[in-house]
Coordinates of C-alpha atoms in Angstrom, one line a residue:
X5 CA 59.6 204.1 -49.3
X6 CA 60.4 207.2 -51.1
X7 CA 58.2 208.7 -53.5
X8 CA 60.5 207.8 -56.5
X9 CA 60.2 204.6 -55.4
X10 CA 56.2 204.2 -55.2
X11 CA 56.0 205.8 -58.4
X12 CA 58.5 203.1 -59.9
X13 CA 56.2 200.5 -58.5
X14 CA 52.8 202.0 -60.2
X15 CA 54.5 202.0 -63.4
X16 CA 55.6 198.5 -62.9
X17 CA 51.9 197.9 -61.4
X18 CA 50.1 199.7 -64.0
X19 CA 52.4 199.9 -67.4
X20 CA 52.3 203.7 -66.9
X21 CA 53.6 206.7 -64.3
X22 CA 51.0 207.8 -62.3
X23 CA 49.4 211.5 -62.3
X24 CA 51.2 212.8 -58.8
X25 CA 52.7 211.2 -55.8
X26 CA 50.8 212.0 -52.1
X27 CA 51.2 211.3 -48.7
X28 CA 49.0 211.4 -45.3
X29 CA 50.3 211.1 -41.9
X30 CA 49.0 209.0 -38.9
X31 CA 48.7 211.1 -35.5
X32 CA 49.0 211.1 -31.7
X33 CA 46.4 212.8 -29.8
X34 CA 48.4 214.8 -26.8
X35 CA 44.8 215.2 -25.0
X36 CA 41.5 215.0 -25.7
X37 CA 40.2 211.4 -25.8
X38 CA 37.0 210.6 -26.9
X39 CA 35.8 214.2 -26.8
X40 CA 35.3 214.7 -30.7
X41 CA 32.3 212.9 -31.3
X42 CA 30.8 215.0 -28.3
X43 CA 31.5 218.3 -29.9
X44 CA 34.6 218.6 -28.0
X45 CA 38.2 219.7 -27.3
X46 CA 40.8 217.8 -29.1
X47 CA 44.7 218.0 -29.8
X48 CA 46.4 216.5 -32.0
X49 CA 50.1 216.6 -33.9
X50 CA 50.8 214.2 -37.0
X51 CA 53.3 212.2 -36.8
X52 CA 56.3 211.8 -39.3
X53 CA 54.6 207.7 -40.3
X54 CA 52.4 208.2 -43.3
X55 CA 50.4 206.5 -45.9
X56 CA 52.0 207.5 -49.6
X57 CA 49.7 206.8 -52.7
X58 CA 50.9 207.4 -56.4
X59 CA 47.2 207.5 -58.2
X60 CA 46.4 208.3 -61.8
X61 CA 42.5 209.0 -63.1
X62 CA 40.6 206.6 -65.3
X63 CA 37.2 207.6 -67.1
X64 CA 35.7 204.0 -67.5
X65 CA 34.2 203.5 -63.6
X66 CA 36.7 201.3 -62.8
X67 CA 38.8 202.1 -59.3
X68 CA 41.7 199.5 -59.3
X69 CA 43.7 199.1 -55.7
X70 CA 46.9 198.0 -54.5
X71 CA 48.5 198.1 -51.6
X72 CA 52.5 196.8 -50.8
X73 CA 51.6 195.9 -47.4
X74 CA 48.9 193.4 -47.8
X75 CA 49.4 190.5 -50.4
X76 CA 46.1 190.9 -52.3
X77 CA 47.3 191.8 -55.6
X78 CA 45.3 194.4 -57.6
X79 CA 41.9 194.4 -56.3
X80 CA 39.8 196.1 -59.3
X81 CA 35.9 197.4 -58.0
X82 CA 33.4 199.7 -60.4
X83 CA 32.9 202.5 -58.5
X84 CA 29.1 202.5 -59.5
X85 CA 28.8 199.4 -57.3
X86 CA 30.2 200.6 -54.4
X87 CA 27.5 199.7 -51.1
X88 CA 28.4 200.6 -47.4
X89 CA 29.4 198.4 -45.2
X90 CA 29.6 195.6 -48.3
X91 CA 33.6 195.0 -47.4
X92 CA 35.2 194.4 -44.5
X93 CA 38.9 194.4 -45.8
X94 CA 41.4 197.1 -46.1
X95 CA 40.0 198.3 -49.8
X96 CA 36.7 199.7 -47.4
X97 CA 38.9 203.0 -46.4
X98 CA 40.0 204.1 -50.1
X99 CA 36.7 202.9 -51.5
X100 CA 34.8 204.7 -48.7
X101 CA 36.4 207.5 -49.9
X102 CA 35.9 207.2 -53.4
X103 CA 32.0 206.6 -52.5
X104 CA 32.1 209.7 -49.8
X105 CA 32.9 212.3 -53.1
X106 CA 30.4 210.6 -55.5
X107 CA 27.6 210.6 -52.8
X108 CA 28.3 214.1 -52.5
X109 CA 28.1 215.2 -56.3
X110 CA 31.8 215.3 -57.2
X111 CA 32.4 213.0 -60.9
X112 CA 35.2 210.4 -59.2
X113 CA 35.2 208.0 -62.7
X114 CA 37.5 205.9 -61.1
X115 CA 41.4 205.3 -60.5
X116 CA 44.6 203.6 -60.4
X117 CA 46.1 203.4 -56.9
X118 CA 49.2 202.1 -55.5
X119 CA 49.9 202.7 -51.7
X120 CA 52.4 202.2 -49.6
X121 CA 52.5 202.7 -45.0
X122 CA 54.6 202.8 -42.3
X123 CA 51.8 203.8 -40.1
X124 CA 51.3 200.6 -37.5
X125 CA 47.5 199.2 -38.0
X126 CA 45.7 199.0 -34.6
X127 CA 48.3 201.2 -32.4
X128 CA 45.3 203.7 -31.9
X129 CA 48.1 206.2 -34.4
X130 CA 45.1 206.6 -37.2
X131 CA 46.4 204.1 -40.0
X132 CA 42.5 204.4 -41.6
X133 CA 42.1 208.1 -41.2
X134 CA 45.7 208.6 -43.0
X135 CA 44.5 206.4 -46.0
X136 CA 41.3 208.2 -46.2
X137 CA 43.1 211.3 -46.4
X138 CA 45.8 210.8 -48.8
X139 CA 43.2 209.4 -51.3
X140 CA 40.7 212.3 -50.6
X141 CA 43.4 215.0 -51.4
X142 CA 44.9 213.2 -54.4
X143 CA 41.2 212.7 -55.7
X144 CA 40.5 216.5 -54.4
X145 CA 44.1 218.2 -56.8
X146 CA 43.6 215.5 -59.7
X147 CA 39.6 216.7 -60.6
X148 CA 40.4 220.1 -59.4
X149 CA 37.5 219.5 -57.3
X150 CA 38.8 222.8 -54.5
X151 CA 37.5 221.0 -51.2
X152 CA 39.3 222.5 -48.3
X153 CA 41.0 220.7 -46.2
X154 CA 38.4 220.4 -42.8
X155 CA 36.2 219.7 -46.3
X156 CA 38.4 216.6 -47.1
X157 CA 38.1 215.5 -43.2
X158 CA 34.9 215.7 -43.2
X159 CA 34.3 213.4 -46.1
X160 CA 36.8 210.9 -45.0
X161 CA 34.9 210.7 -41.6
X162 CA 31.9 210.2 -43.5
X163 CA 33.5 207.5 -45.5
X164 CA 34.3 205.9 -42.1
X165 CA 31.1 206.0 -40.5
X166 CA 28.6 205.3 -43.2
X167 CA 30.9 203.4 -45.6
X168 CA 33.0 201.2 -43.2
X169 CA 31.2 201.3 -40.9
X170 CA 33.5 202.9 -37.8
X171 CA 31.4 205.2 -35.6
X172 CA 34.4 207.7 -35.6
X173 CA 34.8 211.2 -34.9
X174 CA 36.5 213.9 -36.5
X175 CA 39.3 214.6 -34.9
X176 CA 41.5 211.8 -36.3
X177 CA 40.9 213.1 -40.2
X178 CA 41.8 216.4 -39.8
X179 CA 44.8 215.2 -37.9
X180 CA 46.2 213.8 -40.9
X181 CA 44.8 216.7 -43.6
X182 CA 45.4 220.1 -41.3
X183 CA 48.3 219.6 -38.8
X184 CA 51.5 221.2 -39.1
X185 CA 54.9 220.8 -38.6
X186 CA 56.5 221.8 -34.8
X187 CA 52.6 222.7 -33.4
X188 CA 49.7 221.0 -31.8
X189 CA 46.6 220.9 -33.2
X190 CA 44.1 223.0 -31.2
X191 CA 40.7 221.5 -32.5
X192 CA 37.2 222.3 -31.4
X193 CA 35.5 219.1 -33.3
X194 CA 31.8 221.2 -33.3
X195 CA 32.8 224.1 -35.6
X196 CA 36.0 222.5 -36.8
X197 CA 38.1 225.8 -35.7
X198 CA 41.6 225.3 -35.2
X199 CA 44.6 227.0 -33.7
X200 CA 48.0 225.9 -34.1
X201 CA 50.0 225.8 -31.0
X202 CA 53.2 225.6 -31.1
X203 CA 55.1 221.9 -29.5
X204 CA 58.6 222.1 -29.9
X205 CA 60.1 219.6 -27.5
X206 CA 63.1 219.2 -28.6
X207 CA 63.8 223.0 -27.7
X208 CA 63.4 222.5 -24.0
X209 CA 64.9 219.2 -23.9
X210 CA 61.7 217.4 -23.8
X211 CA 60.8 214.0 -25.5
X212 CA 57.5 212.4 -26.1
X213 CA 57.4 208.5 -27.0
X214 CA 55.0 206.5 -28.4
X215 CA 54.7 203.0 -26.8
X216 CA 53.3 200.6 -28.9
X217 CA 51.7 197.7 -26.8
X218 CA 51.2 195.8 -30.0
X219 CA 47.6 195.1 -28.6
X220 CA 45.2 195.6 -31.6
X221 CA 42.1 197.2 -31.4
X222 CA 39.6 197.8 -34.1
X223 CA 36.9 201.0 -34.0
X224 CA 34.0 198.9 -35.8
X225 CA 34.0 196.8 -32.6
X226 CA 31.0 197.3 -30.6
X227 CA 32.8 198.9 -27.2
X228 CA 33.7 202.0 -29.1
X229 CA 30.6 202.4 -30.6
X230 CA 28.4 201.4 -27.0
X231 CA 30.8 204.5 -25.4
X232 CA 29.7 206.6 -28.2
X233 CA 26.1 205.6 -27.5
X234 CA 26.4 205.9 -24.1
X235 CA 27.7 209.0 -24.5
X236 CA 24.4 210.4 -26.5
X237 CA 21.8 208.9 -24.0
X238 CA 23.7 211.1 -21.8
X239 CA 23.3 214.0 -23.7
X240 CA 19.6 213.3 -24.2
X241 CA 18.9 212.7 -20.5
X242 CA 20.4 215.9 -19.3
X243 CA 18.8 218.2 -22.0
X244 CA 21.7 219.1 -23.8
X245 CA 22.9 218.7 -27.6
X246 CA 26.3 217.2 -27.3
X247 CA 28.5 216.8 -23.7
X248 CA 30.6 220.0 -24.5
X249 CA 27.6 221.5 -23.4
X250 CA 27.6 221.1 -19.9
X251 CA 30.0 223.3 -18.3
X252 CA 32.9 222.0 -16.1
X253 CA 31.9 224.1 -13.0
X254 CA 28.2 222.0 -13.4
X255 CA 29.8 218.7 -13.9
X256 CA 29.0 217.7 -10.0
X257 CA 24.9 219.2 -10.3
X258 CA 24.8 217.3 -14.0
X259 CA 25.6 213.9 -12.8
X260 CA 23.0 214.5 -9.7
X261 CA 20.6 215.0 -12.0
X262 CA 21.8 211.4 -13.9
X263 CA 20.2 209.5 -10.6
X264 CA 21.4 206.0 -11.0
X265 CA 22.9 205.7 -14.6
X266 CA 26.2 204.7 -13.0
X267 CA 27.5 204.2 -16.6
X268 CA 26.1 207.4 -18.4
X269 CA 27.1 209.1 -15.0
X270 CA 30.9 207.5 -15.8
X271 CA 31.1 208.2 -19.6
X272 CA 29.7 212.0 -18.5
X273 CA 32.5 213.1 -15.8
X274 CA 35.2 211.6 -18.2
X275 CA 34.3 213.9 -21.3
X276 CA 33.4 217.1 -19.3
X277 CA 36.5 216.8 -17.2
X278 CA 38.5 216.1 -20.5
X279 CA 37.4 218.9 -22.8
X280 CA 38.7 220.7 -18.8
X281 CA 42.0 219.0 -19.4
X282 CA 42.8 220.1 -23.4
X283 CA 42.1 223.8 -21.9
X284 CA 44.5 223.3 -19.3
X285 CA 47.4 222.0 -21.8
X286 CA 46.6 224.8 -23.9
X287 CA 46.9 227.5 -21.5
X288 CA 50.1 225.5 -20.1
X289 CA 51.7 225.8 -24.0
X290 CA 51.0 229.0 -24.6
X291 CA 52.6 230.1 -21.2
X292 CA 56.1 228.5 -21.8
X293 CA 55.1 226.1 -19.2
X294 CA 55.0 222.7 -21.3
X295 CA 56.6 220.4 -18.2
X296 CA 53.7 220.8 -15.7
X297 CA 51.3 219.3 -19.0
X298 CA 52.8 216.1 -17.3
X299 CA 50.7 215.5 -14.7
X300 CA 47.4 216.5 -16.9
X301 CA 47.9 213.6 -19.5
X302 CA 48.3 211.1 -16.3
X303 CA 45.0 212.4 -15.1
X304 CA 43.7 211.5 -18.5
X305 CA 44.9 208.5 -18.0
X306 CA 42.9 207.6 -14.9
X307 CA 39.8 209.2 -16.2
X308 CA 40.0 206.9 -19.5
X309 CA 41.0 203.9 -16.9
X310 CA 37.8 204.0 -14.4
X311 CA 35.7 206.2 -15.9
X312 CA 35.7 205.8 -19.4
X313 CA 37.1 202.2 -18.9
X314 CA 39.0 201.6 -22.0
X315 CA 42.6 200.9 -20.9
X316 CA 43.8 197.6 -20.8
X317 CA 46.3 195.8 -18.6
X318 CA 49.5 196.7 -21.2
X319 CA 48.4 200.4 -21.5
X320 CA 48.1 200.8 -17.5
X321 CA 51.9 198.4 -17.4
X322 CA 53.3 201.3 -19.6
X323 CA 52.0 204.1 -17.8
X324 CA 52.9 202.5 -14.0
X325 CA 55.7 201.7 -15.2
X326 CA 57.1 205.1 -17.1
X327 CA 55.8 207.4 -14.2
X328 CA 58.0 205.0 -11.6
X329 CA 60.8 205.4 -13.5
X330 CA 60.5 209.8 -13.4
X331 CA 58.6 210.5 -16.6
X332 CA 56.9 213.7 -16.7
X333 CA 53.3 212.5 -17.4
X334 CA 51.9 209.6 -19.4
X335 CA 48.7 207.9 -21.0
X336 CA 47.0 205.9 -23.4
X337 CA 46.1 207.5 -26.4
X338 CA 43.6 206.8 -28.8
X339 CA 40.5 205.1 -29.7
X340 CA 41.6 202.5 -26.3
X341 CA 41.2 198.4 -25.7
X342 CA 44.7 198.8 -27.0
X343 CA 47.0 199.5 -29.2
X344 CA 49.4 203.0 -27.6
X345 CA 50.4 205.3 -24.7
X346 CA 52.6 208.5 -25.1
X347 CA 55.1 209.3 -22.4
X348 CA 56.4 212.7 -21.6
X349 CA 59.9 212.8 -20.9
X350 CA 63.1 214.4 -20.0
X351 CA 65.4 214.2 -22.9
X352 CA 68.2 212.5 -20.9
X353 CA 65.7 210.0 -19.5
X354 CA 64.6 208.2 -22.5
X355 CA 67.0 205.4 -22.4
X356 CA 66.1 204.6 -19.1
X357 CA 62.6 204.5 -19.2
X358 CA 62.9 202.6 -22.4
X359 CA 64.4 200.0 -20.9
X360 CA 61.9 199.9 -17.4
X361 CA 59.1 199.3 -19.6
X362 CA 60.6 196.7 -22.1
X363 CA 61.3 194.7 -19.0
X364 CA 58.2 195.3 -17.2
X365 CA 56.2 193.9 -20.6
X366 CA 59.1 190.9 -20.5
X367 CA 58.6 190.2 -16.8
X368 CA 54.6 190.4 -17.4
X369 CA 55.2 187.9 -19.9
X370 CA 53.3 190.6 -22.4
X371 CA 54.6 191.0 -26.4
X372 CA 58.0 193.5 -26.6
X373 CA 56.5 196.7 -27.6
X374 CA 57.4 199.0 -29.9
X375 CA 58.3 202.4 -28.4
X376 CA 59.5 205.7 -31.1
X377 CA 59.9 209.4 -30.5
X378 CA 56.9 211.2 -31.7
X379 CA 57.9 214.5 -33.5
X380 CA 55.2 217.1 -34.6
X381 CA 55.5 216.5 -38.8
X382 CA 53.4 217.8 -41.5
X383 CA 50.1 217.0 -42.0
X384 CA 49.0 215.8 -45.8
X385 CA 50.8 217.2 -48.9
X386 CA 51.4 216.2 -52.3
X387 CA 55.2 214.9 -52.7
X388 CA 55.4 215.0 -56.6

């Protein structure tokens, strides 16, 4: 839906045009899974799916939300009632948001909001972060409040872990608010410095596709938050403040020193030899040499698979199945228990490995997926 269109729908929804038009996109992480919340290495590119939101101000504490894909209606909250973790429906993320800004001193007096997505909910492409983020910059350019963007993320994260309730790092927020069209996002989540590599496929007759197993997977579910906590205790137990802090080259003497935590001593090697593995891709980019990142994203894989043990028996049919029939390199990508895997491609191959994996997930008996080209895009930006 266009941005004309959404605005003709507020109007209709609201009996007036809205203030501005804005829109968020969803992402795919190229490498880097599970690495934010420990103060790692992540990278990122948004995706051209976004979340659009026409929004207007109102001064009377009112914050009234619609959405066309979900057949609520308006739902109208006072923004001086908002509680964390007091709804568990799709209103959580823009109200979060609203809440996030408030708790942190900015006047938010409420709003009209229409919104509109074609980002898939629970493919692991950030559908939550991208609403978060298109209602924190339209908030952010319609009070003139001057947040920065990596400002903006880190409210929406907030909004996600205190408000929702989603033990989520950052990486997926500024995703949507800082990438940039044709480039990678280089992200080190501790300091929230970025570098902007460049990821233009197309050029060397590369494709990367998203394969969505259709698989849904929700981060307030307690496995994502018991690897996140697993993930601390390791940190405590070896002395450290986050796991970026142990150095690859003193991965093997940390997990000595982890005795018989077989599980810490899993969720450990997987993050310090995946912060390893966003290096590698990076130096690979920058070098021209953007093939041989194939075989690092199937390492990924296997780490996420039996160390971090989040795949699931469509992600690993998808990668099998894609690397069998000569792709590149290929993994699951996001949050896991679901949802996608991104495939690294010859140009000339797609067609054909298309096809091998729709008929692998027929012959498995699994749901069709839904497989699409992912192309670097723009991160947030208002449209009108």
């Amino acid at each position: 839906m266009g941005a004309q269109q959404v605005r003709e729908r507020f109007a209709e929804l609201y009996g007036a045009e809205p203030e501005g038009v804005w829109a968020a996109p969803g992402r795919v992480n190229l490498i880097g899974e599970h690495t934010d919340y420990n103060d790692g290495f992540v990278m990122p590119f948004a995706l051209p799916h976004r979340v659009t939101a026409a929004l207007s101000r109102r001064d009377d504490g009112v914050l009234r939300l619609h959405s066309a894909d979900v057949e609520d209606g308006i739902v109208e909250l006072r923004v001086d009632a908002l509680t964390p973790q007091s709804d568990q429906d799709w209103t959580a993320y823009p109200a979060g948001v609203v809440w996030a800004l408030r708790a942190a001193g900015h006047a938010v007096t409420g709003a009209d909001i229409h919104l509109t997505s074609t980002v898939a909910t629970g493919a692991g492409l950030s559908s939550s972060a991208a609403l978060e983020v298109v209602i924190a910059l339209a908030l952010n350019d319609l009070h003139g409040l001057g947040l920065q963007r990596w400002q903006l993320a880190r409210l929406c994260q907030r909004a996600e872990n205190i408000y929702v309730g989603a033990p989520t790092g950052i990486m997926d927020q500024t995703a949507s608010a800082c990438c940039e069209q044709g480039h990678a996002l280089f992200l080190d989540t501790r300091d929230l410095s970025q570098q902007q590599i460049p990821f233009d496929l197309a050029a060397e007759g590369l494709r990367l596709l998203v394969v969505d197993t259709q698989v849904k997977h929700a981060h307030s579910g307690g496995e994502y938050g018991r690897r996140r906590a697993g993930c601390e205790k390791g940190a405590a137990l070896l002395g450290v403040d986050a796991l970026r802090d142990i150095p690859y080259a003193e991965l093997d003497a940390a997990l000595a020193r982890l005795g018989d935590e077989e599980e810490v001593r899993r969720l450990v090697r997987h993050v310090v030899t995946e912060d390893e593995r966003v290096e590698r891709v990076v130096s690979l980019l920058r070098s021209g040499d953007t093939r041989a990142i194939g075989p690092v994203l199937t390492e990924g894989h296997a780490s996420l698979r039996d160390d971090f043990r989040i795949s699931c028996p469509e992600l690993d049919l998808v990668v099998d199945t894609a690397l069998a029939a000569g792709a590149l390199g290929a993994r699951m990508t996001g949050g896991g228990f679901g949802g996608s895997a991104i495939v690294l491609a010859e140009a000339a191959d797609v067609d054909t490995l298309t096809k091998a994996v729709e008929e692998a997930f027929a012959t498995a008996g699994f749901r069709a997926p839904r497989v699409f080209e992912a192309v670097p895009s723009p991160g947030a930006r208002r449209l009108v």
